[in-house]
């Protein structure tokens, strides 16, 4: 791991320790997942083998890993105290030993990863029967909500990857007509890879014609026809951070009668919501800014979802841009602004960019044309 | 859900209730994942919203779901008692109400999904402070290890999908030379879809030349050259059940000097291990059967992993075919038999089929040529 990267991860861990003291917890225990990645740089899906990061409020972090991962964590993380259990060892005994070194006081609070599997929390509970258990988000939530410079840089580059793929899709123009949604989704996957994406941020959405009216539709066998509005919602990860943007495009021919009016309303709503973003404003106010435009256009009942969601190592995380969220925006927060209108059996329109809250407003992370022409 | 399917899932749940009584537990709580799918047919990844299946030892199961999933669980599961919480409701209150209906006795045992997230187990603990917590596998492990007729049928069909894709890859012969591993992996993904696969069982492995010597390598930018042994390990899901097979192929030209001898040893080892499979034999004995052949050929130190793993709704599950596993095989168990030899910097060879334990031996679920010619 480079010195720069090590410094960034070490600084996050130091902020985490401060938070532990603030909330009165003695230690944090992560297992493979986004919190571990956030603190150490080590990206791994949850798995069957005992692998924990222990972060004491006072003291240096400890990584306990199966032998299989030793070489990887020594090169890919900054953590110096790496303890290894091998094939002949009892992972529970290794866990107990690491817990003992934390010297938790009786009744002391231990925060565990919100997504830690029950089989591992059971082991931790057995190893420290006197502890009170809480969730890691209590300490890490406020940190992960505000992206640091390293995270913003990755999010900008991920946004650029999605933008380039979208431009290449639009360049195909009328040639898209006759493809199935699946064909186009596979093409988008290849374009995202070619543009530098490491992996898909989520299943590519290509919602053509009436399929676009189902916000949860990914892609199917429907053939894209002339005049079909097509909802294109996709993103890719760069340095672990995802992009997430949406455009609604008519590749050839005349769209349905109501389409232009709906598209215009959604586009204005999206612009109004982005314009509302600045520090101190509530998430609810951003949602309201989008909703008011769409309600005024007469489509309030057809805007069936929230205006957006936070984006970081998780594609959906805080802050959620929803009517009842009174959380105020802070510089460094990153979220989607994605109003949509859905006319069942006809078509859907959604326009989405990621935005980062700046010191005095918002920075869009997507920059392609928001119009519906290809 | 068809009557047949409903009957199969109902029978599994009845066996689960019997197991709960056997192990002295009063109820089981699943959240989205393989256990939920096993008992109800509802396939969903874990998510942020409270969604639980409660199975009391005595009484009918209850599904508690967010409104978003109500329609889906009513059509895709056999469970009749579906309780819904909506946007205005407190999911914790809904959870408490469902827990109260279980009428757990003070100190009664509650088994929770082994992979349930800590944030949900915390809520369950708060809702029943008097309960003792255990893990679902205690009840479900013995059931899920022995596949029923419906599961075996899906596993056979998934095996056939992998076989068809492999045959189409081999048909390309020398045309594969010049492709990168990634190109070939993408082609295999398409072939699996065309053959009827619903989704990849795992990331496709294309390990060419020295990359084949790293058992955990998936695929990269290396170009496949003449004479390269290529490890091809892939599978797809059918009705939720995965396939998992491996062949090692030289698409064109002469392989490295040691290759033929290594390939022959691995092939014989695989045949010996499959021949060892029958009810009453231990998993360890199957591992030993493979290992002895490879040791006799002088490559014991280069066979660096276990001989196999159970396969069901999870691609890796019990029984693990490993030297220290004294578990005896039972009819209905399904696992991989996949010995391999890895010569760092040179090449690797692995040959893998899934096998099902029958009343008196083994049934292979993969049937393509195990030789190295394309």
mmCIF file of C-alpha atoms in Angstrom, chain A residues 48-49 68 87 112-122 125 133-135 182 186 189-190 193 216 306 316 320 324, chain B residues 48-49 68 87 112-122 125 133-135 182 186 189-190 193 216 306 316 320 324:
data_model
loop_
_atom_site.group_PDB
_atom_site.id
_atom_site.type_symbol
_atom_site.label_atom_id
_atom_site.label_comp_id
_atom_site.label_asym_id
_atom_site.label_seq_id
_atom_site.Cartn_x
_atom_site.Cartn_y
_atom_site.Cartn_z
ATOM 1 C CA UNK A 48 -17.097 -18.543 6.301
ATOM 2 C CA UNK A 49 -13.689 -18.020 7.917
ATOM 3 C CA UNK A 68 -4.998 -17.834 3.249
ATOM 4 C CA UNK A 87 -5.367 -24.864 9.326
ATOM 5 C CA UNK A 112 -19.855 -4.911 15.966
ATOM 6 C CA UNK A 113 -20.303 -4.540 12.242
ATOM 7 C CA UNK A 114 -24.005 -3.952 11.488
ATOM 8 C CA UNK A 115 -23.868 -6.763 8.945
ATOM 9 C CA UNK A 116 -21.768 -9.220 10.913
ATOM 10 C CA UNK A 117 -23.186 -12.729 10.621
ATOM 11 C CA UNK A 118 -24.882 -14.219 13.679
ATOM 12 C CA UNK A 119 -22.396 -17.098 13.725
ATOM 13 C CA UNK A 120 -19.601 -14.600 14.360
ATOM 14 C CA UNK A 121 -21.459 -12.372 16.828
ATOM 15 C CA UNK A 122 -22.289 -15.554 18.754
ATOM 16 C CA UNK A 125 -20.510 -12.901 22.729
ATOM 17 C CA UNK A 133 -23.073 -5.039 22.348
ATOM 18 C CA UNK A 134 -23.849 -2.179 19.974
ATOM 19 C CA UNK A 135 -23.549 -1.545 16.259
ATOM 20 C CA UNK A 182 -30.576 -7.671 -22.576
ATOM 21 C CA UNK A 186 -24.534 -6.545 -22.171
ATOM 22 C CA UNK A 189 -21.413 -3.767 -19.369
ATOM 23 C CA UNK A 190 -18.663 -3.994 -21.983
ATOM 24 C CA UNK A 193 -15.312 -2.135 -18.597
ATOM 25 C CA UNK A 216 -37.428 -2.162 -10.164
ATOM 26 C CA UNK A 306 -37.694 8.907 -2.960
ATOM 27 C CA UNK A 316 -27.294 2.774 -1.073
ATOM 28 C CA UNK A 320 -31.469 9.154 2.041
ATOM 29 C CA UNK A 324 -39.254 12.574 6.275
ATOM 30 C CA UNK B 48 -31.806 -3.246 4.876
ATOM 31 C CA UNK B 49 -35.492 -3.845 5.556
ATOM 32 C CA UNK B 68 -42.742 -3.706 -1.161
ATOM 33 C CA UNK B 87 -43.974 2.945 5.214
ATOM 34 C CA UNK B 112 -31.455 -17.445 14.120
ATOM 35 C CA UNK B 113 -30.072 -17.594 10.614
ATOM 36 C CA UNK B 114 -26.310 -18.168 10.780
ATOM 37 C CA UNK B 115 -25.816 -15.219 8.451
ATOM 38 C CA UNK B 116 -28.358 -12.847 9.969
ATOM 39 C CA UNK B 117 -26.936 -9.339 10.245
ATOM 40 C CA UNK B 118 -26.089 -8.043 13.716
ATOM 41 C CA UNK B 119 -28.519 -5.163 13.303
ATOM 42 C CA UNK B 120 -31.372 -7.670 13.066
ATOM 43 C CA UNK B 121 -30.180 -10.054 15.779
ATOM 44 C CA UNK B 122 -29.882 -6.995 18.036
ATOM 45 C CA UNK B 125 -32.581 -9.867 21.290
ATOM 46 C CA UNK B 133 -29.952 -17.721 21.112
ATOM 47 C CA UNK B 134 -28.601 -20.443 18.845
ATOM 48 C CA UNK B 135 -27.926 -20.848 15.135
ATOM 49 C CA UNK B 182 -11.226 -12.242 -20.013
ATOM 50 C CA UNK B 186 -17.121 -13.414 -21.294
ATOM 51 C CA UNK B 189 -20.824 -16.373 -19.571
ATOM 52 C CA UNK B 190 -22.792 -16.000 -22.806
ATOM 53 C CA UNK B 193 -26.884 -18.085 -20.538
ATOM 54 C CA UNK B 216 -7.788 -18.515 -6.588
ATOM 55 C CA UNK B 306 -9.179 -29.997 -0.220
ATOM 56 C CA UNK B 316 -19.819 -24.036 -0.787
ATOM 57 C CA UNK B 320 -16.488 -30.579 2.937
ATOM 58 C CA UNK B 324 -10.050 -34.253 8.840
#
